PDB file of C-alpha atoms in Angstrom:
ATOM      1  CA  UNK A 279     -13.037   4.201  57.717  1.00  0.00           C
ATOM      2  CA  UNK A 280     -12.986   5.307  53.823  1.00  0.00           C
ATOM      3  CA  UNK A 281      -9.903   6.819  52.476  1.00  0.00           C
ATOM      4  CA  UNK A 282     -11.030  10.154  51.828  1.00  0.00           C
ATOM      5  CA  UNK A 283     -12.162  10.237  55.292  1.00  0.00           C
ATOM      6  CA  UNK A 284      -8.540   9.457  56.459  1.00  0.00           C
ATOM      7  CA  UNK A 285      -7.067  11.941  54.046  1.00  0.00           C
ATOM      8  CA  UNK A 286      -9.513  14.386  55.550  1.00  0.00           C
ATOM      9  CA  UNK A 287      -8.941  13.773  58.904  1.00  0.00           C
ATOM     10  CA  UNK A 288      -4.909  13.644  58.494  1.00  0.00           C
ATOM     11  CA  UNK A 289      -5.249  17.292  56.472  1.00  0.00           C
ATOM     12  CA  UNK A 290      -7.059  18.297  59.824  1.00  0.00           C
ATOM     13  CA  UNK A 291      -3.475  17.398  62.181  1.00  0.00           C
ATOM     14  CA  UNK A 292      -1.211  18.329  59.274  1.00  0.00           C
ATOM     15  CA  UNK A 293      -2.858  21.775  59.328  1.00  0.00           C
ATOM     16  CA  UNK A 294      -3.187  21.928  63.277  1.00  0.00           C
ATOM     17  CA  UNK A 295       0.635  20.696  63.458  1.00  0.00           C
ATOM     18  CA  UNK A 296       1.178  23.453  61.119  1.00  0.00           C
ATOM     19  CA  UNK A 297      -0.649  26.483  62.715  1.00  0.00           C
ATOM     20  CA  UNK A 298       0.482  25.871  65.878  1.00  0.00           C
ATOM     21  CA  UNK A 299       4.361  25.846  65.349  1.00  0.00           C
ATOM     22  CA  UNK A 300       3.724  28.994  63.926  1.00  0.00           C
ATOM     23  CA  UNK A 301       1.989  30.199  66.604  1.00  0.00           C
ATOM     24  CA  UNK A 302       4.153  29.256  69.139  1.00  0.00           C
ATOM     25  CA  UNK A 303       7.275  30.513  66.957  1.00  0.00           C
ATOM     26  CA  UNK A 304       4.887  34.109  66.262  1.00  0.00           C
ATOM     27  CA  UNK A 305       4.939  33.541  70.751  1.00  0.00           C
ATOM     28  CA  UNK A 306       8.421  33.194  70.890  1.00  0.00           C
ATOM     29  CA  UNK A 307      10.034  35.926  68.979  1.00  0.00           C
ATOM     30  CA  UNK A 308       7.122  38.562  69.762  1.00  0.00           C
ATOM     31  CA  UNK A 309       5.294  37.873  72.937  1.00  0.00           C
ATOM     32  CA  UNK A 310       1.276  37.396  73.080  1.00  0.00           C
ATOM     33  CA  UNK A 311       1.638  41.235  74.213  1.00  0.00           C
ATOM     34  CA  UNK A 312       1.831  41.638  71.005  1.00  0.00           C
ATOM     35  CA  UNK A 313      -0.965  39.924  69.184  1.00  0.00           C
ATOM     36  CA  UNK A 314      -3.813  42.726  69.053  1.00  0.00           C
ATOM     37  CA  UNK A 315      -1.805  45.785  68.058  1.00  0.00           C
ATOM     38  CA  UNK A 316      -0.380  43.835  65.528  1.00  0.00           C
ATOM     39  CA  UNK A 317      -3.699  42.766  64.103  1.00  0.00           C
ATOM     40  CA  UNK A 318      -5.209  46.585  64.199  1.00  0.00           C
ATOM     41  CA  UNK A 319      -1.728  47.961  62.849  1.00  0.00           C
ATOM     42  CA  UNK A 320      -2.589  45.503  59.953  1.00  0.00           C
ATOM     43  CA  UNK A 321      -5.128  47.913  58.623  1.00  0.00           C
ATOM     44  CA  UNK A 322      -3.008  50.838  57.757  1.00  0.00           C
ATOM     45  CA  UNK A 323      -1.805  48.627  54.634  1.00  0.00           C
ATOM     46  CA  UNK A 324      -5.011  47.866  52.280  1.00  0.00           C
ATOM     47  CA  UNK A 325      -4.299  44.259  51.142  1.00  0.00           C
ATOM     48  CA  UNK A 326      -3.326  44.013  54.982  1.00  0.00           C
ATOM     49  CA  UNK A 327      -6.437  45.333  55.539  1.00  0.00           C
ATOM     50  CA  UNK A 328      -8.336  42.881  53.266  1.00  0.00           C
ATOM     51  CA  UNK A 329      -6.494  39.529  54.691  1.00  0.00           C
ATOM     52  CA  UNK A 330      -7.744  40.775  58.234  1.00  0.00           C
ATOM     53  CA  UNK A 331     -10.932  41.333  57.791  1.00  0.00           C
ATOM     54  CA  UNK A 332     -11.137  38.426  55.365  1.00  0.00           C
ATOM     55  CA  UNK A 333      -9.981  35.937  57.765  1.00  0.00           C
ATOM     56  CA  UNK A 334     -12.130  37.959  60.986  1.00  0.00           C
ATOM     57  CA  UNK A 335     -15.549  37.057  58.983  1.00  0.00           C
ATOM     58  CA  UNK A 336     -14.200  33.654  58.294  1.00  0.00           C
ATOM     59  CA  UNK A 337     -13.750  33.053  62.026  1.00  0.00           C
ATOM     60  CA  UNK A 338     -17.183  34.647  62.905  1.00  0.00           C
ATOM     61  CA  UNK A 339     -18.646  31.883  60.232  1.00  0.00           C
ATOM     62  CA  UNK A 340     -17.084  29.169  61.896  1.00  0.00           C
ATOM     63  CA  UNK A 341     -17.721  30.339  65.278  1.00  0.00           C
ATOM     64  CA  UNK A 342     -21.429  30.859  64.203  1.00  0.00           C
ATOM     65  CA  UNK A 343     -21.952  26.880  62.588  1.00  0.00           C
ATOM     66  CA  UNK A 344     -20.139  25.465  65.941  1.00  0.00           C
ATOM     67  CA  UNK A 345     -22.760  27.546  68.090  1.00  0.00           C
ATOM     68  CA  UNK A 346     -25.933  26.187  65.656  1.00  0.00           C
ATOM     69  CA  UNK A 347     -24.920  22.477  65.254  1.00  0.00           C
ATOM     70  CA  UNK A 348     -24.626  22.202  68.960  1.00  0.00           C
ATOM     71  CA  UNK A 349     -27.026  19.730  71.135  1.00  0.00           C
ATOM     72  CA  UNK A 350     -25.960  22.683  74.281  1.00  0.00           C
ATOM     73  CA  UNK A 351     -26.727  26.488  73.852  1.00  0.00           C
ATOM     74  CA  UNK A 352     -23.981  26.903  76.675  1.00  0.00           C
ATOM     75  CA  UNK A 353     -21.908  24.976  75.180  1.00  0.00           C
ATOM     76  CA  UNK A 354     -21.770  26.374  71.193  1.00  0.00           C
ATOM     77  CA  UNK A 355     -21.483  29.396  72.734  1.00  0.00           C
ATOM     78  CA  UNK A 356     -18.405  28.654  74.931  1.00  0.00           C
ATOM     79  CA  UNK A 357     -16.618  27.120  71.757  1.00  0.00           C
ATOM     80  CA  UNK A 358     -17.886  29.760  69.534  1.00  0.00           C
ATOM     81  CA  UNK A 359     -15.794  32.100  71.807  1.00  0.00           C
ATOM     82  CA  UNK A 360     -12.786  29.503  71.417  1.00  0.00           C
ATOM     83  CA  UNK A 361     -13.352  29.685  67.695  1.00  0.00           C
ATOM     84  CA  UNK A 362     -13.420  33.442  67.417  1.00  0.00           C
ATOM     85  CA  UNK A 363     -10.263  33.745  70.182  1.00  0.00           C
ATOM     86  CA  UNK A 364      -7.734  30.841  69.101  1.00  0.00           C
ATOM     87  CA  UNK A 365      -9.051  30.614  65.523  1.00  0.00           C
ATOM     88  CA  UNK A 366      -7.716  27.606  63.715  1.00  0.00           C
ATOM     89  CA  UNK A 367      -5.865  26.107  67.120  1.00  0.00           C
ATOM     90  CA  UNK A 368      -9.548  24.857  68.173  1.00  0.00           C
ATOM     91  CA  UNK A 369     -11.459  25.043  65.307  1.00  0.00           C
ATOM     92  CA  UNK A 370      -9.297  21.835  62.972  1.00  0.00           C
ATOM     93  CA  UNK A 371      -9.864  19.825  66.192  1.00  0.00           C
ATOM     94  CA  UNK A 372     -13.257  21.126  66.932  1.00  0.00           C
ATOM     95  CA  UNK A 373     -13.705  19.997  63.084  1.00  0.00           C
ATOM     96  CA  UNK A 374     -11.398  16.586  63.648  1.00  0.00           C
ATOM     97  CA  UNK A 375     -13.595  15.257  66.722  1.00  0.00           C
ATOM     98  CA  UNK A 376     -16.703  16.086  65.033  1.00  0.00           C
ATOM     99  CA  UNK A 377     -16.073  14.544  61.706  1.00  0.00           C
ATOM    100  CA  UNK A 378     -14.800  11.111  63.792  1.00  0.00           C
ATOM    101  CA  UNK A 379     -18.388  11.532  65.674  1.00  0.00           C
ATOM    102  CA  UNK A 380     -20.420  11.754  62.881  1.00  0.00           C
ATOM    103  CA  UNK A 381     -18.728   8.703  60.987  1.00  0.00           C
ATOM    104  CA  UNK A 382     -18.293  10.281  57.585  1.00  0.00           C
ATOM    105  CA  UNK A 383     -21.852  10.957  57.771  1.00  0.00           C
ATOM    106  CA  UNK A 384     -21.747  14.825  56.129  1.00  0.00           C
ATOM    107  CA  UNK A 385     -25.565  15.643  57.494  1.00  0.00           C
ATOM    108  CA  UNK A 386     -24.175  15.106  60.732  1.00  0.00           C
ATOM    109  CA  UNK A 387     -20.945  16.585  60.308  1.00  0.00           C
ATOM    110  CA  UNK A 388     -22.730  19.992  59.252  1.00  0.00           C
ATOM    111  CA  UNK A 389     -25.832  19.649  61.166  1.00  0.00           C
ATOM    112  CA  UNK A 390     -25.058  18.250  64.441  1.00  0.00           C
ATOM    113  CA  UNK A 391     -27.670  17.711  66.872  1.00  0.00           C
ATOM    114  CA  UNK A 392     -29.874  19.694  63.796  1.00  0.00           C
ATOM    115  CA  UNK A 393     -29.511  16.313  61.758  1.00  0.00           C
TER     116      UNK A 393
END
């Protein structure tokens, strides 16, 4: 395995390590009660507003790759949903498992069963 592809794939768990201690510290102290009204009650600030629906279209376009580089419609679809509902929590190991499959090849990476 090259370096960078190491590097890459050690960014991938430092960032899932990362995301979900905050997650599970965001569980802690506030519930998962809270998770939606907390989004929504984002918008009443403007640069609130922005990060939200910044980071909502960024989900959508990773949720929308995973379903086209799938081999199964079923099954893009199924982890689109896990894209768009746990966000980063699946989506760095979604990435992690398919960058090991495709062996540093990038077509593949990107493409999937399109390459």
């Amino acid at each position: 395995m090259r370096t960078g592809t190491t590097v890459f794939h050690l960014g991938l768990g430092l960032a899932w390590l990362l995301i979900a201690a905050v997650t599970l510290w965001a569980v802690w102290r506030m519930g998962l009660g809270t998770v939606v009204p907390s989004f929504i009650a984002g918008y009443a600030h403007p640069w609130q507003a922005q990060f939200n629906t910044d980071l909502a279209l960024h989900t959508l376009l990773a949720a929308a790759w995973i379903v086209y580089r799938s081999r199964s419609r079923a099954a893009g679809l199924l982890c689109g949903v896990c894209a768009v509902f746990l966000g980063a929590l699946f989506t760095l190991p979604y990435v992690l498992a398919a960058s090991i499959r495709a062996g540093g090849d990038m077509r593949r990476l990107l493409l999937g069963s399109r390459a």
